[in-house]
Short mmCIF file of N, CA and C in Angstrom, two decimals:
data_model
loop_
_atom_site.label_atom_id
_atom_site.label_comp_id
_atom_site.label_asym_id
_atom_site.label_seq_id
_atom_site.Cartn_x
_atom_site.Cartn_y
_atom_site.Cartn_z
N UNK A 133 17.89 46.88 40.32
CA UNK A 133 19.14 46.21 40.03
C UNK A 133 18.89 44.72 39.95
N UNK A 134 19.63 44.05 38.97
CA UNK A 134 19.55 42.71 38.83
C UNK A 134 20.27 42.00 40.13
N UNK A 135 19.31 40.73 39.93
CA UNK A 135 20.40 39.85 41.03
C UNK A 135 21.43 39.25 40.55
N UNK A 136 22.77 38.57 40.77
CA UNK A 136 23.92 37.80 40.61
C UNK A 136 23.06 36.81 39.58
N UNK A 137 22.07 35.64 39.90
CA UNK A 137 21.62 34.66 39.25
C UNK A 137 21.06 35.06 37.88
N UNK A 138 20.12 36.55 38.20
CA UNK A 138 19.70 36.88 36.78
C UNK A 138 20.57 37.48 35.68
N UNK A 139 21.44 38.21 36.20
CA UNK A 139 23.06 38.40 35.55
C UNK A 139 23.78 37.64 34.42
N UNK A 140 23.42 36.31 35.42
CA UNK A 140 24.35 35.24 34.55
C UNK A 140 23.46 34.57 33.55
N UNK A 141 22.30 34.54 33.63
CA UNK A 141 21.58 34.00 32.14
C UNK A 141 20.99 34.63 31.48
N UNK A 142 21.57 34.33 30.22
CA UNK A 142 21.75 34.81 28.99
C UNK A 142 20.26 35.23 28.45
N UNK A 143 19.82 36.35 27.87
CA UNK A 143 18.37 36.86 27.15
C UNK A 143 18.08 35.71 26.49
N UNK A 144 16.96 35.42 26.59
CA UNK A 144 16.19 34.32 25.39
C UNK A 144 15.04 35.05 25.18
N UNK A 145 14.83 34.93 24.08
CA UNK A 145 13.02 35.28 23.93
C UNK A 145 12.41 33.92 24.52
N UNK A 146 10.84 33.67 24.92
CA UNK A 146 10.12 32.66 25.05
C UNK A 146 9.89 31.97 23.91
N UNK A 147 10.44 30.39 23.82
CA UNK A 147 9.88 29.97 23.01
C UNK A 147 8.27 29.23 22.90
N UNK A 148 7.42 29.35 21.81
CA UNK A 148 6.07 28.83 21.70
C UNK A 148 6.21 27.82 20.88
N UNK A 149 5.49 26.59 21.70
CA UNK A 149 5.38 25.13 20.99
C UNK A 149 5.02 25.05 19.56
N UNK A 150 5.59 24.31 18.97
CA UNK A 150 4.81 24.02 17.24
C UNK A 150 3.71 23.55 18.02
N UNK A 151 2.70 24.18 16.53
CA UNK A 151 1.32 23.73 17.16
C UNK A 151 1.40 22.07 16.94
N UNK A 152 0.52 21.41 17.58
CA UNK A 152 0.38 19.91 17.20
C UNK A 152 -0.63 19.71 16.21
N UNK A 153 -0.25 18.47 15.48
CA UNK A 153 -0.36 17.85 14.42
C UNK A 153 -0.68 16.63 14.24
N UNK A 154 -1.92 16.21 14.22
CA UNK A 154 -2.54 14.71 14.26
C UNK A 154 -1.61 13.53 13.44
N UNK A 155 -0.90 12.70 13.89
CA UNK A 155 0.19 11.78 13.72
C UNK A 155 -0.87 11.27 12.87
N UNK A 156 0.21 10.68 11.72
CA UNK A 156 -0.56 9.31 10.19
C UNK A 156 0.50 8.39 10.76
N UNK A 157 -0.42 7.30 9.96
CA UNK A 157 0.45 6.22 10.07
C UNK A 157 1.69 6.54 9.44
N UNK A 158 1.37 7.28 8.05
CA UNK A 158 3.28 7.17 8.20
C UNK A 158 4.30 8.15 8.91
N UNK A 159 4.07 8.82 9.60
CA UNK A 159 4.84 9.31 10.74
C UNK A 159 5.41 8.32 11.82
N UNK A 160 4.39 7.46 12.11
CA UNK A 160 4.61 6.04 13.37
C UNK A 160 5.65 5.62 12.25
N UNK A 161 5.46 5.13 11.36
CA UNK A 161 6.47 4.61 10.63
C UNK A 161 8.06 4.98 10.83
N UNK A 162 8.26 6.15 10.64
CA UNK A 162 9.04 7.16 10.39
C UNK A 162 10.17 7.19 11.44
N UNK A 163 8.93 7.61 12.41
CA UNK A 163 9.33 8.41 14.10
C UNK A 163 8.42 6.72 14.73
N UNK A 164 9.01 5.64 14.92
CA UNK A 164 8.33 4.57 15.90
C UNK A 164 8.39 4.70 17.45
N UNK A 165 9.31 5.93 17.59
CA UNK A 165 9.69 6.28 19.35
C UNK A 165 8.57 6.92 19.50
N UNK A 166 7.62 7.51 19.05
CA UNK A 166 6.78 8.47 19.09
C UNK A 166 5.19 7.48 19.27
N UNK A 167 5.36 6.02 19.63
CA UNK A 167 4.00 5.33 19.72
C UNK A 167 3.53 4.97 21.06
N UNK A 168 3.14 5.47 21.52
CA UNK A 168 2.54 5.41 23.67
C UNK A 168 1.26 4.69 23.69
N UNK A 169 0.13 4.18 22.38
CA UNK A 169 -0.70 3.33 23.02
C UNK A 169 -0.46 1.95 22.62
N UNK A 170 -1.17 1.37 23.08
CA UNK A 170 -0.57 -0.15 23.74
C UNK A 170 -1.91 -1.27 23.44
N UNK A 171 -1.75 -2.14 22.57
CA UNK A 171 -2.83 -3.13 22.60
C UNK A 171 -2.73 -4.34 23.78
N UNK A 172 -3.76 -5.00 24.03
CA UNK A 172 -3.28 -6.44 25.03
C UNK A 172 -4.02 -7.06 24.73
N UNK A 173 -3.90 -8.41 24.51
CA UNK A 173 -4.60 -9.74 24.58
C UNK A 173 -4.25 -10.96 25.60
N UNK A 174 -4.85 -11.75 25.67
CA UNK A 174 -4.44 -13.32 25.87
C UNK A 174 -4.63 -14.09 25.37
N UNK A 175 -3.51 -15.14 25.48
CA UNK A 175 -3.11 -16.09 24.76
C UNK A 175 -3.04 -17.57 25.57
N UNK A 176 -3.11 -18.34 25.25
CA UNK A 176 -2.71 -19.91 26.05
C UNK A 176 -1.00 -19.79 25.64
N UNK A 177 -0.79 -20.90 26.45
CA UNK A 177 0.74 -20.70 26.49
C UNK A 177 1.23 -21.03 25.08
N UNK A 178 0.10 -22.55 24.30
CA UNK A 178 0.83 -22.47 23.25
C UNK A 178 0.63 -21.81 22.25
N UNK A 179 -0.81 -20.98 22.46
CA UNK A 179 -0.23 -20.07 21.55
C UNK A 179 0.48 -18.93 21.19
N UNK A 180 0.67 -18.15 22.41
CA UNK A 180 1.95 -17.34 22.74
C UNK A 180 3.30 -17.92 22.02
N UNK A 181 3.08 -19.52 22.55
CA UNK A 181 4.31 -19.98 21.56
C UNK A 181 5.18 -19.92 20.59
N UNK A 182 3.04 -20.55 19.67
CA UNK A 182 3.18 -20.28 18.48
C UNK A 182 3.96 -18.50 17.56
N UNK A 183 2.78 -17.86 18.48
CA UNK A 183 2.99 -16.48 17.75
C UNK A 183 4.73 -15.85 18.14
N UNK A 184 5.80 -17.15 19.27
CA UNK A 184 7.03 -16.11 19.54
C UNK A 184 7.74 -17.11 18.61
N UNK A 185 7.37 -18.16 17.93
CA UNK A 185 7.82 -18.85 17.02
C UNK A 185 8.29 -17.66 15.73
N UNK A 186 6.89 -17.55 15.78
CA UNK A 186 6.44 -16.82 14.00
C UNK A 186 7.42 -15.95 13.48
N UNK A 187 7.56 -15.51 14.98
CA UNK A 187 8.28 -13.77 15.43
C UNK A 187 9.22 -13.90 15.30
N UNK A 188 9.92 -14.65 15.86
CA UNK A 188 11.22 -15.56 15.61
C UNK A 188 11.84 -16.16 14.39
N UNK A 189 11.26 -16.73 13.92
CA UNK A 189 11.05 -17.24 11.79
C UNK A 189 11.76 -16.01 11.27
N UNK A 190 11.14 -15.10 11.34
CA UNK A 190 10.89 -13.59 10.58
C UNK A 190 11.65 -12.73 10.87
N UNK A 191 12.42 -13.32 11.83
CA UNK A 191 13.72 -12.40 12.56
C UNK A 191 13.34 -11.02 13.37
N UNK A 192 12.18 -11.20 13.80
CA UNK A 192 11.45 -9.86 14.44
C UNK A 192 11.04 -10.36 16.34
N UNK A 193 11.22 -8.76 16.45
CA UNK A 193 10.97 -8.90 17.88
C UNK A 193 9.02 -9.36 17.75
N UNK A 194 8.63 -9.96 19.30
CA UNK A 194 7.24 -10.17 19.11
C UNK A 194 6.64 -8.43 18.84
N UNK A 195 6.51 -7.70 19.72
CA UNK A 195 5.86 -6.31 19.04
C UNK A 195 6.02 -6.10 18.00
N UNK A 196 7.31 -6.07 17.47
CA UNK A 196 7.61 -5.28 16.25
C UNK A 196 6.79 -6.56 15.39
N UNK A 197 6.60 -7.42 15.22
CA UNK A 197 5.79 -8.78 14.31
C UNK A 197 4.23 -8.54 14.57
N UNK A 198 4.18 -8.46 15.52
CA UNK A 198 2.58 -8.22 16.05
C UNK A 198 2.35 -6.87 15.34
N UNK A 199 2.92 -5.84 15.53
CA UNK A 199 2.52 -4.84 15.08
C UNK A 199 2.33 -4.80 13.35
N UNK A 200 3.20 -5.27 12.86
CA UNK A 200 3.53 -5.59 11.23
C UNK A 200 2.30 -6.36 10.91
N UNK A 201 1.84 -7.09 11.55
CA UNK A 201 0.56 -8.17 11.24
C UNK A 201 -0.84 -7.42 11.32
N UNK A 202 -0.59 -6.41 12.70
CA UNK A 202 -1.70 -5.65 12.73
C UNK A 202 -2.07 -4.91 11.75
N UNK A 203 -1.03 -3.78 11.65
CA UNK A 203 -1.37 -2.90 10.60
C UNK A 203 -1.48 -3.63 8.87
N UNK A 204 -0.52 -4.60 9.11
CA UNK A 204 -1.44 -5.13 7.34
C UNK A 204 -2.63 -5.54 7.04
N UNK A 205 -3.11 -6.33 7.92
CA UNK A 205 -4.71 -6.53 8.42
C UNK A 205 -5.29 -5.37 8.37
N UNK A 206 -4.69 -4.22 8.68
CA UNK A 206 -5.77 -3.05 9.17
C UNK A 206 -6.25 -2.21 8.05
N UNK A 207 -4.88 -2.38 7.46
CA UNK A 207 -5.01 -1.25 5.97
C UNK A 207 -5.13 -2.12 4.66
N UNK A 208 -5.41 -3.30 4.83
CA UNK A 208 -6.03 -3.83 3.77
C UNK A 208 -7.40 -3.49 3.17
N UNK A 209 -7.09 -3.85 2.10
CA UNK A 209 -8.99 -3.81 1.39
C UNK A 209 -9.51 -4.59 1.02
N UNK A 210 -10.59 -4.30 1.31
CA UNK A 210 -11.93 -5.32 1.08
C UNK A 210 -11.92 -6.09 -0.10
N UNK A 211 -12.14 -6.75 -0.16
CA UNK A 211 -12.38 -7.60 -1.87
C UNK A 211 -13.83 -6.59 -3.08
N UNK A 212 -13.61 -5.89 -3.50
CA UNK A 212 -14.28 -5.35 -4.23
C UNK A 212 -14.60 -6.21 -5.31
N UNK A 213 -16.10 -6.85 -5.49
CA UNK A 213 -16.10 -7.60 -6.83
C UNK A 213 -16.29 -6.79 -7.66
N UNK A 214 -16.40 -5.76 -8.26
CA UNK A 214 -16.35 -4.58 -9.19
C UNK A 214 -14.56 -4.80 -9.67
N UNK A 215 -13.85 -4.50 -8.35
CA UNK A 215 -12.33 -4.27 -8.53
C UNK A 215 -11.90 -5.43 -9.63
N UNK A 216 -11.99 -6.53 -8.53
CA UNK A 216 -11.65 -8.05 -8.99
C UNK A 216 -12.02 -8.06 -10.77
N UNK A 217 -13.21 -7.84 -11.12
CA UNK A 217 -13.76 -8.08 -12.47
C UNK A 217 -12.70 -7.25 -13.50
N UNK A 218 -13.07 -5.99 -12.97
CA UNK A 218 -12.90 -4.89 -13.52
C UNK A 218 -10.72 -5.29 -14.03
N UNK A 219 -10.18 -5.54 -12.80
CA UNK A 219 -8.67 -6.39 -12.75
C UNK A 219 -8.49 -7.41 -14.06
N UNK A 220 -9.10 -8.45 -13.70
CA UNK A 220 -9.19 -9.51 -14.62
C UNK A 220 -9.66 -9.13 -16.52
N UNK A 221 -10.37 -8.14 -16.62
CA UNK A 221 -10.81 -7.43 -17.86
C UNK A 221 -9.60 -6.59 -18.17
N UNK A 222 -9.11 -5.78 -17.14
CA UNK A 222 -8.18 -5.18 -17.55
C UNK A 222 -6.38 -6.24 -17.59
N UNK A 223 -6.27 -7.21 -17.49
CA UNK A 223 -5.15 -7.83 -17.64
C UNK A 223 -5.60 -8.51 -18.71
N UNK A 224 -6.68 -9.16 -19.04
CA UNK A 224 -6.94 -10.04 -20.61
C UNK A 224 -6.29 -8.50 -21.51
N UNK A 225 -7.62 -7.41 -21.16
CA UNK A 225 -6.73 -6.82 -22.83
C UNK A 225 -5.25 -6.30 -22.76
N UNK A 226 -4.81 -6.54 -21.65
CA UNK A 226 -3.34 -5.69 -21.64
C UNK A 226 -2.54 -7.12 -22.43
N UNK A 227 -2.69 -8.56 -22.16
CA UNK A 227 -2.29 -9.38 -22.68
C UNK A 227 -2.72 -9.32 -23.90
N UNK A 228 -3.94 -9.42 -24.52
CA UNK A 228 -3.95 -9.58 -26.04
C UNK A 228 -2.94 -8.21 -27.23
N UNK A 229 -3.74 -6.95 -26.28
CA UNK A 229 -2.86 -5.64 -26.81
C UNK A 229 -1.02 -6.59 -27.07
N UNK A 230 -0.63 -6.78 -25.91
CA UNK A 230 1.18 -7.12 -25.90
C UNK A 230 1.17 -8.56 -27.04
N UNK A 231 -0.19 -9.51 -26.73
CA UNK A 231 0.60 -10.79 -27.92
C UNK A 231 0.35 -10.38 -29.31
N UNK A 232 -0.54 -9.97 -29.74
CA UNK A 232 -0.91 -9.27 -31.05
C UNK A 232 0.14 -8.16 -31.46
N UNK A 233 0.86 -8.01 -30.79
CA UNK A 233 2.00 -6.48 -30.90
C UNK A 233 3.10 -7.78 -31.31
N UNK A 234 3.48 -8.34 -30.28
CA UNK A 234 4.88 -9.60 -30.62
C UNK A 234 4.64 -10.32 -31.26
N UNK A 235 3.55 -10.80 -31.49
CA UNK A 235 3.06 -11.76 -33.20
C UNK A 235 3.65 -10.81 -33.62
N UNK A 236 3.05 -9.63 -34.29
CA UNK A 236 3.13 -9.09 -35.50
C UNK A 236 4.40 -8.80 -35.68
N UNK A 237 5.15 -8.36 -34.84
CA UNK A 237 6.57 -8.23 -34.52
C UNK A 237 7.38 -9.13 -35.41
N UNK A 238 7.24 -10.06 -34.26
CA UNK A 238 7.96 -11.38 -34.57
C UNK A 238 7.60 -12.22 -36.20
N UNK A 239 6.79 -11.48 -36.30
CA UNK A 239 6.20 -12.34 -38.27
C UNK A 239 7.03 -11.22 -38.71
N UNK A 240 6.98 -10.11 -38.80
CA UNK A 240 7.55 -9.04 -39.58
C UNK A 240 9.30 -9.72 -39.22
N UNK A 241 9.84 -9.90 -38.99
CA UNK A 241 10.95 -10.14 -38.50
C UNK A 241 11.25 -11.67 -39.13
N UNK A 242 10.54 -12.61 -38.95
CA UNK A 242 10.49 -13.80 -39.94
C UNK A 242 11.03 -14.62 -39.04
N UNK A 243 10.37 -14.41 -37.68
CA UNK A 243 10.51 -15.08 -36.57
C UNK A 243 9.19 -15.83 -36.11
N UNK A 244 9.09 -16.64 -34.82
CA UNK A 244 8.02 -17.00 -34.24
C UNK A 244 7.87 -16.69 -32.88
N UNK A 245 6.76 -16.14 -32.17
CA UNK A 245 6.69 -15.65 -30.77
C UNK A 245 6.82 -16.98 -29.86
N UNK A 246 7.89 -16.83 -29.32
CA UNK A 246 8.33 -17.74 -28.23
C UNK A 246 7.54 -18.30 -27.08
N UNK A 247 7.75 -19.09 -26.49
CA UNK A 247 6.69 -19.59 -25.30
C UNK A 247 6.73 -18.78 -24.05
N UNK A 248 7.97 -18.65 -23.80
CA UNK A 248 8.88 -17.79 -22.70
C UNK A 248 8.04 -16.53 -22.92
N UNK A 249 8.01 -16.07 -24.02
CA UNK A 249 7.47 -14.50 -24.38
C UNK A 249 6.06 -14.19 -24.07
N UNK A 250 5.44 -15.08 -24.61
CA UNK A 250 4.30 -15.40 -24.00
C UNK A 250 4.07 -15.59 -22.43
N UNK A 251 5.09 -16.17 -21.52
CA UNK A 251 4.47 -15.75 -20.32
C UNK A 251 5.00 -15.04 -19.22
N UNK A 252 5.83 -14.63 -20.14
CA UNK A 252 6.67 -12.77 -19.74
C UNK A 252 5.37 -12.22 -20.16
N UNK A 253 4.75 -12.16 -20.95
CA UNK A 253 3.53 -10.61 -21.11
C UNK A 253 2.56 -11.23 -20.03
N UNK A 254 2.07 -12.90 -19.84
CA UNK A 254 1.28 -13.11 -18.91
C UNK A 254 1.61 -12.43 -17.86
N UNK A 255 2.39 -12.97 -17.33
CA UNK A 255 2.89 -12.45 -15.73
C UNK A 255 3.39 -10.90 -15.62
N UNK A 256 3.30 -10.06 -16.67
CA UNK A 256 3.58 -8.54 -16.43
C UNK A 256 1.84 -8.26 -16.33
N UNK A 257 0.75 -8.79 -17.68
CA UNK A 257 -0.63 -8.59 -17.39
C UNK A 257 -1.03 -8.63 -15.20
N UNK A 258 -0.39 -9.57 -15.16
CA UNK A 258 -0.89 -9.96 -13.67
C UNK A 258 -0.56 -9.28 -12.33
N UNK A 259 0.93 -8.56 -12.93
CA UNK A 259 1.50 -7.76 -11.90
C UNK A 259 1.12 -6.25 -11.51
N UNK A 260 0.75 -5.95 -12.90
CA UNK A 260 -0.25 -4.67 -13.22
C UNK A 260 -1.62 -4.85 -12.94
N UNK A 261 -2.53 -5.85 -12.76
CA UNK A 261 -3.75 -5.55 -13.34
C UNK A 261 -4.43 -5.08 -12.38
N UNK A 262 -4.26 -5.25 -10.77
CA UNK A 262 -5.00 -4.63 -9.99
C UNK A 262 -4.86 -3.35 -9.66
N UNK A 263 -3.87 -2.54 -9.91
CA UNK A 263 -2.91 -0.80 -10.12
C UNK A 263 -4.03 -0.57 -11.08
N UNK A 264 -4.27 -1.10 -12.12
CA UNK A 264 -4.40 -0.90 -13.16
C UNK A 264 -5.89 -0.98 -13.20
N UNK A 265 -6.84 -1.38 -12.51
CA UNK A 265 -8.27 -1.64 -12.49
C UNK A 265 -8.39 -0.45 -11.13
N UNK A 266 -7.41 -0.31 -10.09
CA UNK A 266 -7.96 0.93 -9.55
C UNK A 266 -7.84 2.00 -10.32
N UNK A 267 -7.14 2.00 -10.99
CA UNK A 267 -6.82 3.39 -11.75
C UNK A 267 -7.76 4.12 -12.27
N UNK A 268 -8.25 3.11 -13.26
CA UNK A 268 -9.64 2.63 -14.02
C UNK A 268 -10.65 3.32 -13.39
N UNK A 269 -11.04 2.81 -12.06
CA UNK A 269 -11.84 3.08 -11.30
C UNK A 269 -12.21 4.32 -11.25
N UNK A 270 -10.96 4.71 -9.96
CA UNK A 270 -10.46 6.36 -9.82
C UNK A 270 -10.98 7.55 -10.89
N UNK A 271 -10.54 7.21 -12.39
CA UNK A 271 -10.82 7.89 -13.28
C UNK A 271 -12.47 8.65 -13.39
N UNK A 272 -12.97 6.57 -13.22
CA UNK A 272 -14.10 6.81 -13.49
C UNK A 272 -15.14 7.54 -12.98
N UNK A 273 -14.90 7.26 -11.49
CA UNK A 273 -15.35 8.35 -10.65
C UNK A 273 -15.33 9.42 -10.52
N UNK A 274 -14.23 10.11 -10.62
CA UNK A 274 -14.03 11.17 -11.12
C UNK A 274 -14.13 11.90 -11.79
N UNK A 275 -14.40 11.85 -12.92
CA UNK A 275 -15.71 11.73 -14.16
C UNK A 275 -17.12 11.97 -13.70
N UNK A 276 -17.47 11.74 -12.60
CA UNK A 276 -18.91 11.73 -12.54
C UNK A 276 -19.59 10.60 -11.63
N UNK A 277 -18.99 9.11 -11.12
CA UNK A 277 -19.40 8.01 -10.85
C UNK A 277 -20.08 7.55 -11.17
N UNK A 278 -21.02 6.59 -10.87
CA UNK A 278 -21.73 5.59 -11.66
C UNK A 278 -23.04 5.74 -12.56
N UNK A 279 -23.10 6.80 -12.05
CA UNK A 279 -24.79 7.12 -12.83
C UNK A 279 -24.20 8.34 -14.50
N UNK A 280 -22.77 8.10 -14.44
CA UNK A 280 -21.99 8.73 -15.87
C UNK A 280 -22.73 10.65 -15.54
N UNK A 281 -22.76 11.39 -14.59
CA UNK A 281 -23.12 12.52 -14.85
C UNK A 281 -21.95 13.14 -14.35
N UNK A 282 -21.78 14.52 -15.03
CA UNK A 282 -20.38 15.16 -14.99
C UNK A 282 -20.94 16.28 -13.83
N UNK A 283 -21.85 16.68 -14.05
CA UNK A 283 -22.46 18.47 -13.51
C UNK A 283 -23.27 18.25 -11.64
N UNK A 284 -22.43 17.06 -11.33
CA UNK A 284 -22.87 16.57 -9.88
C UNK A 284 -24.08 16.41 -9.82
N UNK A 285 -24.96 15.25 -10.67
CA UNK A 285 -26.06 14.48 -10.77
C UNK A 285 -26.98 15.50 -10.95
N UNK A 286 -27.07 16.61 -11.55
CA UNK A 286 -28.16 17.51 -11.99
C UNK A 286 -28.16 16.93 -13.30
N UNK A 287 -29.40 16.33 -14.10
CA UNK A 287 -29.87 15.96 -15.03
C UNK A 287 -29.96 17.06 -15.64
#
């Protein structure tokens, strides 16, 4: 026979934990209640200062600023001079492709390509060109990488 206490609560099956799942950064993002380790440094007073200044500027608490500083630092990339080149090659021809298109345009039309127009296509070349040189990249590799073989470097 049951007791009075076991009576009164209700059948459940047991529940089993979701398995766990190695947190990405963008989960911390996401879920920020979910972050338990902890960096520390020291600072002199003025520069504690400085850095509750910064924090302050930016309208951010010091962690939440510190942390924003960290992780952009962290997940940045390296300066690739391949990238860089490869960027700069790919924004010249994206500019000549666009002024040679609005010349011709603009003559067919019995107009003249504007100055303004000209550095509307500059500054779109510039906003694209590093998207646009990884892309490049990506492709290329993918393809085979640098030595151009498709069949995973079997000659």
């Amino acid at each position: 026979m049951q007791s009075v206490s076991e009576a009164a609560l209700p059948m459940t099956t047991p529940r089993t934990p979701a398995p766990a799942r190695p947190s990405s950064p963008q989960d911390d993002e996401v879920r920020p209640g979910l972050r338990a380790k902890t960096i520390a440094t020291r600072l002199t007073p003025e520069e504690l200062g400085e850095v509750e200044a910064a924090a302050e500027r930016d309208g951010k608490s010091l962690a939440e600023w510190l942390r924003e500083l960290a992780l952009k630092t962290a997940r940045q990339r390296p300066a690739d001079p391949m990238e860089l080149l490869l960027s700069e090659v790919s924004a010249t021809r994206y500019m000549l492709l666009n002024l040679f298109h609005a010349t011709a345009q603009a003559n067919a039309e019995g107009k003249h390509l504007l100055p303004d127009s000209v550095l509307k296509i500059r500054d779109q070349a510039a906003a694209r060109k590093l998207e646009s040189a990884r892309k490049l990249m990506a492709d290329f590799l993918a393809q085979g990488g640098q030595d151009g073989n498709r069949n995973g470097g079997k000659s």
